[in-house]
Coordinates of C-alpha atoms and ligand atoms in Angstrom, one line a residue:
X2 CA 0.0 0.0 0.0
X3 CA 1.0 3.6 -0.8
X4 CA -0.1 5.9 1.3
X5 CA 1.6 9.0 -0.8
X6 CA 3.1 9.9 -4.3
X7 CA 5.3 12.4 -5.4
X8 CA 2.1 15.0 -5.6
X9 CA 0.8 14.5 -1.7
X10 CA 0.5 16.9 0.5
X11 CA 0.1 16.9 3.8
X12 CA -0.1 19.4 7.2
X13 CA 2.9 20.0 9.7
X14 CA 3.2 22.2 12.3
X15 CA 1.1 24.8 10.5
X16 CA 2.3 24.3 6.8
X17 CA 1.3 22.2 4.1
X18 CA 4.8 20.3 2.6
X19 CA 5.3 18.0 0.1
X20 CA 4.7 14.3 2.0
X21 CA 8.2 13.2 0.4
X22 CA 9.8 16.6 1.9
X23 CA 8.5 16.1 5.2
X24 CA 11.0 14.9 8.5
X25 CA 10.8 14.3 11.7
X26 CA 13.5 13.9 14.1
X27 CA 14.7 10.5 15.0
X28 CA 15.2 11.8 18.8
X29 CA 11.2 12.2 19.6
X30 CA 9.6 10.6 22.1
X31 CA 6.9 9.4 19.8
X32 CA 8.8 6.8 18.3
X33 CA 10.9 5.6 21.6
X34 CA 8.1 5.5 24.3
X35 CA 4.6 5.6 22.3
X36 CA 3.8 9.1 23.9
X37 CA 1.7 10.5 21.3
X38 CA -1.8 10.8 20.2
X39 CA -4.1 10.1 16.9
X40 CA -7.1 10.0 15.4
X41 CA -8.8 7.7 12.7
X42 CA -11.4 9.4 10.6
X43 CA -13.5 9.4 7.4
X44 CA -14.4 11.7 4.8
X45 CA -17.2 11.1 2.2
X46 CA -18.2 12.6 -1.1
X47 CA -21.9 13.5 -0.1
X48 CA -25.1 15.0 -2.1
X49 CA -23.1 18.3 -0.5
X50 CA -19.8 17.4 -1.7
X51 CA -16.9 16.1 0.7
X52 CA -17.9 16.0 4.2
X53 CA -16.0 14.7 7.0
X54 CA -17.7 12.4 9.2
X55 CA -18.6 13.6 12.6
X56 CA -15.0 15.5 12.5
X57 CA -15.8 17.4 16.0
X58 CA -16.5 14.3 18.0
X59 CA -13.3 13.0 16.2
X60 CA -11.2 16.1 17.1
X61 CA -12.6 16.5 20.4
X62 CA -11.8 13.1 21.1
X63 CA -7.9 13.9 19.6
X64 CA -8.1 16.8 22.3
X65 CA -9.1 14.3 25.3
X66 CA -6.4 11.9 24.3
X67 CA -3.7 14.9 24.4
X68 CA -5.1 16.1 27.9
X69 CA -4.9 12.5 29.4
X70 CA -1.1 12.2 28.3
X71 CA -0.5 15.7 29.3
X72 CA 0.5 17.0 25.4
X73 CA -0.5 20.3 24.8
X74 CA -2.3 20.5 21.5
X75 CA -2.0 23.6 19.9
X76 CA -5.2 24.0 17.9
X77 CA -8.7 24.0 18.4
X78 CA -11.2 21.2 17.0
X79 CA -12.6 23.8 14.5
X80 CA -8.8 24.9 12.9
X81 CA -8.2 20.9 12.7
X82 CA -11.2 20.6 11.1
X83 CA -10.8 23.8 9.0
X84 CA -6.9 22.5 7.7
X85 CA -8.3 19.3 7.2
X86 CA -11.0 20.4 4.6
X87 CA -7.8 22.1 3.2
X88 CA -5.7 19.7 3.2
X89 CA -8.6 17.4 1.1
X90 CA -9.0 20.2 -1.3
X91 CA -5.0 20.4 -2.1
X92 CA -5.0 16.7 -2.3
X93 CA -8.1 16.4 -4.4
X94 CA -9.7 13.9 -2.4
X95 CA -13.0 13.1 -1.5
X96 CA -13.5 9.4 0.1
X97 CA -10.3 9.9 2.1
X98 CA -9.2 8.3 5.5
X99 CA -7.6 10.8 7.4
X100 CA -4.7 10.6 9.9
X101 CA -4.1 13.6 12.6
X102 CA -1.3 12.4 14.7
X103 CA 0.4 14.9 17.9
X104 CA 4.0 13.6 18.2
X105 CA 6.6 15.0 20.4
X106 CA 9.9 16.6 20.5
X107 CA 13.0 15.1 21.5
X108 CA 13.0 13.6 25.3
X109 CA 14.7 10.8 26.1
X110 CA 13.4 11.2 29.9
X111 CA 9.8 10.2 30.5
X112 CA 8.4 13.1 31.6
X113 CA 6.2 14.9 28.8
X114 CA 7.8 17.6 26.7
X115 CA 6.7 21.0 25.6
X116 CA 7.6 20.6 22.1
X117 CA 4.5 19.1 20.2
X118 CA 4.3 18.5 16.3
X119 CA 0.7 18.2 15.1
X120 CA 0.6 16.3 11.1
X121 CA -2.8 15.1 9.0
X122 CA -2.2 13.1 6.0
X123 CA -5.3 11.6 4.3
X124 CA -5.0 8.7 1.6
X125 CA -7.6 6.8 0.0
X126 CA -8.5 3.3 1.8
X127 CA -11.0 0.8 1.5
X128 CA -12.7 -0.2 4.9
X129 CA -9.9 -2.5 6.1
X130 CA -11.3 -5.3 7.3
X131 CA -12.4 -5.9 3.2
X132 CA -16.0 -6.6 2.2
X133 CA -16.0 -10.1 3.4
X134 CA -17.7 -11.7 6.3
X135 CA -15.0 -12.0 8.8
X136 CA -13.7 -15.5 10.4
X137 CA -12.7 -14.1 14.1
X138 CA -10.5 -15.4 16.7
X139 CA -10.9 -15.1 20.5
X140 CA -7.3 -13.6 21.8
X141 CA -5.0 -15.0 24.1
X142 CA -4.4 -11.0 24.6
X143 CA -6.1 -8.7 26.9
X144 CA -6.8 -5.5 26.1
X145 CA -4.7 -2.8 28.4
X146 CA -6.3 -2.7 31.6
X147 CA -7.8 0.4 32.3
X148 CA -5.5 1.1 35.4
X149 CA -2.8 0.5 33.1
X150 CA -3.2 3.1 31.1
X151 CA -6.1 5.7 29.8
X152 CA -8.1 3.0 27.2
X153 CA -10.4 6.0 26.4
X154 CA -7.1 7.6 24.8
X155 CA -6.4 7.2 21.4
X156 CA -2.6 6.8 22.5
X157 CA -0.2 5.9 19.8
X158 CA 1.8 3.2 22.1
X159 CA -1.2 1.1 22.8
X160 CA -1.4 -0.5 19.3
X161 CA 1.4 -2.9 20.2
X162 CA -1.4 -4.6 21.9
X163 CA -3.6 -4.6 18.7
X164 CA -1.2 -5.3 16.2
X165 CA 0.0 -8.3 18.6
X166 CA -3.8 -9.1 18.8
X167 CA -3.9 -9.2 15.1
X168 CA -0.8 -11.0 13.8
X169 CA -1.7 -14.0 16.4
X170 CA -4.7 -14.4 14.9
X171 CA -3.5 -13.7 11.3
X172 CA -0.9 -16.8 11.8
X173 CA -3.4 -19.1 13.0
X174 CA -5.6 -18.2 9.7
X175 CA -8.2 -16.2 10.8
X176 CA -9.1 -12.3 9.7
X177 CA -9.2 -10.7 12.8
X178 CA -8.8 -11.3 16.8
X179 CA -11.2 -10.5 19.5
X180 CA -9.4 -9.4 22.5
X181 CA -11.4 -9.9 26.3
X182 CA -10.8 -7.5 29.1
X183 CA -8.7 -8.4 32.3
X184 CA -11.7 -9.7 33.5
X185 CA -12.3 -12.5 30.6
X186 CA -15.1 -10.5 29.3
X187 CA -15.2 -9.7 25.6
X188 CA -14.0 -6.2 24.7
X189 CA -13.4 -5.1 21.2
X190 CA -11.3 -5.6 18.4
X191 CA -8.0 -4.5 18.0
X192 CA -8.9 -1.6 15.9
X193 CA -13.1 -1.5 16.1
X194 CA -15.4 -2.3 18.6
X195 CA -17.9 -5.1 18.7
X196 CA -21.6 -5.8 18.7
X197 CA -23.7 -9.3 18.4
X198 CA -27.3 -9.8 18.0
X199 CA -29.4 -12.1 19.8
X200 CA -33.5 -12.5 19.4
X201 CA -33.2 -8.7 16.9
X202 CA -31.2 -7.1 19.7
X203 CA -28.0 -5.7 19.8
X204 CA -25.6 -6.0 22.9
X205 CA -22.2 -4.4 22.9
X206 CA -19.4 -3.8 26.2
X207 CA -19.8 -0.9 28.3
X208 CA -17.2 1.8 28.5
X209 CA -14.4 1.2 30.8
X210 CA -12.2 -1.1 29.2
X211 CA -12.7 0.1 25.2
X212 CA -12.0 2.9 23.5
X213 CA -15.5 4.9 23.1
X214 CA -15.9 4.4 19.7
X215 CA -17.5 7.2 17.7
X216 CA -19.1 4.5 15.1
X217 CA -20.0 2.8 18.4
X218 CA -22.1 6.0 19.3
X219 CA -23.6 6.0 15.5
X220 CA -24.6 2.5 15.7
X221 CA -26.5 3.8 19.1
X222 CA -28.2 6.4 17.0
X223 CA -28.9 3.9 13.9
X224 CA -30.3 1.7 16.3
X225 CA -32.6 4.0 18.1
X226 CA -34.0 4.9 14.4
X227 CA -34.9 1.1 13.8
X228 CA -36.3 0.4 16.7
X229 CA -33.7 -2.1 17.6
X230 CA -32.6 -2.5 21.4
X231 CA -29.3 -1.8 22.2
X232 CA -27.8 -3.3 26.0
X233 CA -24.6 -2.2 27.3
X234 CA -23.5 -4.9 29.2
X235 CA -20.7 -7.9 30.0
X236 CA -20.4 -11.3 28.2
X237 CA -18.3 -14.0 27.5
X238 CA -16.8 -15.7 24.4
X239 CA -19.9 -18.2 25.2
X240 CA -22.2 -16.4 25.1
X241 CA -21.4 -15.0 21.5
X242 CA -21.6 -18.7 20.6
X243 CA -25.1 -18.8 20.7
X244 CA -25.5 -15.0 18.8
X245 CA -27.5 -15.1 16.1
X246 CA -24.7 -12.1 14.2
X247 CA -22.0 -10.3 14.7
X248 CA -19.9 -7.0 13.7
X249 CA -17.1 -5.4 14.0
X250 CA -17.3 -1.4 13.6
X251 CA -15.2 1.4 13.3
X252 CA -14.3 4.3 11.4
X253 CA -11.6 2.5 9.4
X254 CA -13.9 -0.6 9.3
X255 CA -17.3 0.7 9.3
X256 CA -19.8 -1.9 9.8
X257 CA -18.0 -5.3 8.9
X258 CA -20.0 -8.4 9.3
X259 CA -18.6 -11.9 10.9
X260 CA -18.8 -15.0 9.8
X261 CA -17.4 -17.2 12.7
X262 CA -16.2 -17.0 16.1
X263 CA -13.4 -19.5 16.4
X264 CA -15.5 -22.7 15.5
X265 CA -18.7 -21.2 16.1
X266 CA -20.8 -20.4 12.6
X267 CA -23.2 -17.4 12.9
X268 CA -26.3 -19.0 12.2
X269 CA -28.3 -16.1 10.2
X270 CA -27.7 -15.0 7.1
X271 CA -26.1 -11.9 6.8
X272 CA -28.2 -10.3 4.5
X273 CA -31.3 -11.5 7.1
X274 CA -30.4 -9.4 10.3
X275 CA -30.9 -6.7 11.7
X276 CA -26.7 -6.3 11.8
X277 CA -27.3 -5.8 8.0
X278 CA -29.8 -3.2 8.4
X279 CA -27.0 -1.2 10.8
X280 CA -24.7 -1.7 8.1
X281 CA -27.0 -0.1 5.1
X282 CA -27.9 2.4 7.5
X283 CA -24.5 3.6 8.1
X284 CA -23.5 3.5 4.6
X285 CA -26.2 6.1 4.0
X286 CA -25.6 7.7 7.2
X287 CA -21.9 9.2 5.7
X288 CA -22.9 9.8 2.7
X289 CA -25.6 12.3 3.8
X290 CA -25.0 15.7 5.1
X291 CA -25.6 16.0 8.8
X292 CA -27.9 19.2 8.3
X293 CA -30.0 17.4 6.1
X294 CA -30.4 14.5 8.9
X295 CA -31.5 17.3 11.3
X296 CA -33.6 19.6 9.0
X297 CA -35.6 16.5 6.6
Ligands
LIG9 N1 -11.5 0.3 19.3 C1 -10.3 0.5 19.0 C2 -9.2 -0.2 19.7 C3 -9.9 1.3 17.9 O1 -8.7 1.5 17.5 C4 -11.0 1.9 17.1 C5 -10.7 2.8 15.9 N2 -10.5 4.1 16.3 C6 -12.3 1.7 17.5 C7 -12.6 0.9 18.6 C8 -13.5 2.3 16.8 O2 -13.5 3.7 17.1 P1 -14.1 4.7 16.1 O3 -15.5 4.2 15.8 O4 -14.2 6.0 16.8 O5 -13.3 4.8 14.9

């Protein structure tokens, strides 16, 4: 995968520069201790042109992340949203996945540091968990436990955990891993979080040891306009073995359907639940302008 060419641009420190220009220094914190923060976010080419999905819960949420690792973040969620409608139109993209990361200066101690870089790049992408229905593994990871570390951050250091999450489950043949909290409760995915359906309702984990996803919060919404019950609540790996569905959903991801569960077969078609109806729902939920889902 690419994610630039010669053409890209992309936003640093309050200037747009060439992607293949750009440099950071090999001293930062960042990249020795994981102290930094990111965001993952869509945009869509709407009946209103390009719009980026719920970007002030997604920059707002970039904010809480900095706060909780003590980076001070230079701009406001309206100039990151602002640059970032920029920085689409000098790219000339439209159906772009767009990458805000805060990095810091150089530190070698591990206290924070004053000297904060702030970069968006956006790229095309495909929902990355593909189009197919998903053959899922329960992890022999954890996710971080919440006194470990802030799991309502977006911290750039806590993807070791994912991408551990996901290559275990890569090399024993499955698509993706489902990770359990430190309790043995199911969490989330490594990058999305996670819903079944049992009997035309949905159940999902509370907050507390998942990152509040802001799909999570759509599918709330969605739900609510179907008339389909939502409980926030614990369960096992067992009891997802007698779910009737079950996705995966994120901003990356959006709403991606699952096939299996370790040896466990979903026993509805997809196309027959009320899963699929979230799906369709949120595929026309991005491509629509949010003041014409308030004002029609
Ligand atoms: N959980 C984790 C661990 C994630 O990385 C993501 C992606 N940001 C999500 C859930 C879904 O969050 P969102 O819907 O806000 O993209």
């Amino acid at each position: 995968m690419s994610y630039f060419n010669n053409n890209t641009v992309l936003f640093l420190n309050g200037k747009f520069v060439k992607a293949s220009d750009a440099t950071a220094s090999l001293y930062n914190q960042t990249m020795h201790y994981g102290n930094g923060v990111f965001e993952g976010i869509r945009s869509y080419d709407t009946e209103d042109g390009t719009r980026i999905f719920k970007a002030k819960e997604h920059f707002d949420r970039l904010h809480y992340s900095a706060k909780m690792m003590h980076i001070n973040l230079p701009y406001s969620s309206a100039e990151l949203e602002a640059i970032t409608y920029e920085l689409l139109r000098r790219n000339n993209l439209t159906d772009a996945y767009i990458r805000p990361l805060v990095y810091l200066g150089n530190n070698m101690s591990l206290s924070p540091t004053d000297e904060v870089h702030v970069v968006i790049m956006a790229w095309e992408w495909a929902n990355y968990l593909g189009d197919q229905l998903l053959r899922v593994s329960l992890s022999p990871y954890q996710r971080p436990n919440p006194k470990a570390c802030h799991v309502e951050a977006k911290v750039v250091g806590h993807y070791t955990n994912s991408i551990l999450a996901t290559t275990e489950a890569k090399q024993r043949g499955f698509d993706e891993a489902l990770l359990t909290d430190m309790n043995g409760n199911i969490a989330e995915g490594p990058g999305a979080n996670f819903f079944f359906e049992k009997d035309g309702k949905l159940v999902t984990a509370p907050l507390g040891n998942i990152l509040s996803g802001i799909t999570r919060a759509t599918v709330f919404e969605l739900a609510k306009e179907l008339e389909i019950p939502v409980e926030e609540r614990f369960f096992t790996a067992d009891e997802v073995k007698t779910a009737d569905a079950a996705f995966f959903c994120g901003t990356a991801a959006e709403v991606a359907g699952l096939k299996s569960l370790d040896d466990y077969t979903f026993p509805f078609n997809w196309e027959d639940s009320v899963s699929h109806l979230i799906q369709l729902r949120y595929r026309m939920r991005v491509s629509v302008n949010e003041y014409h889902q308030l004002h029609v």
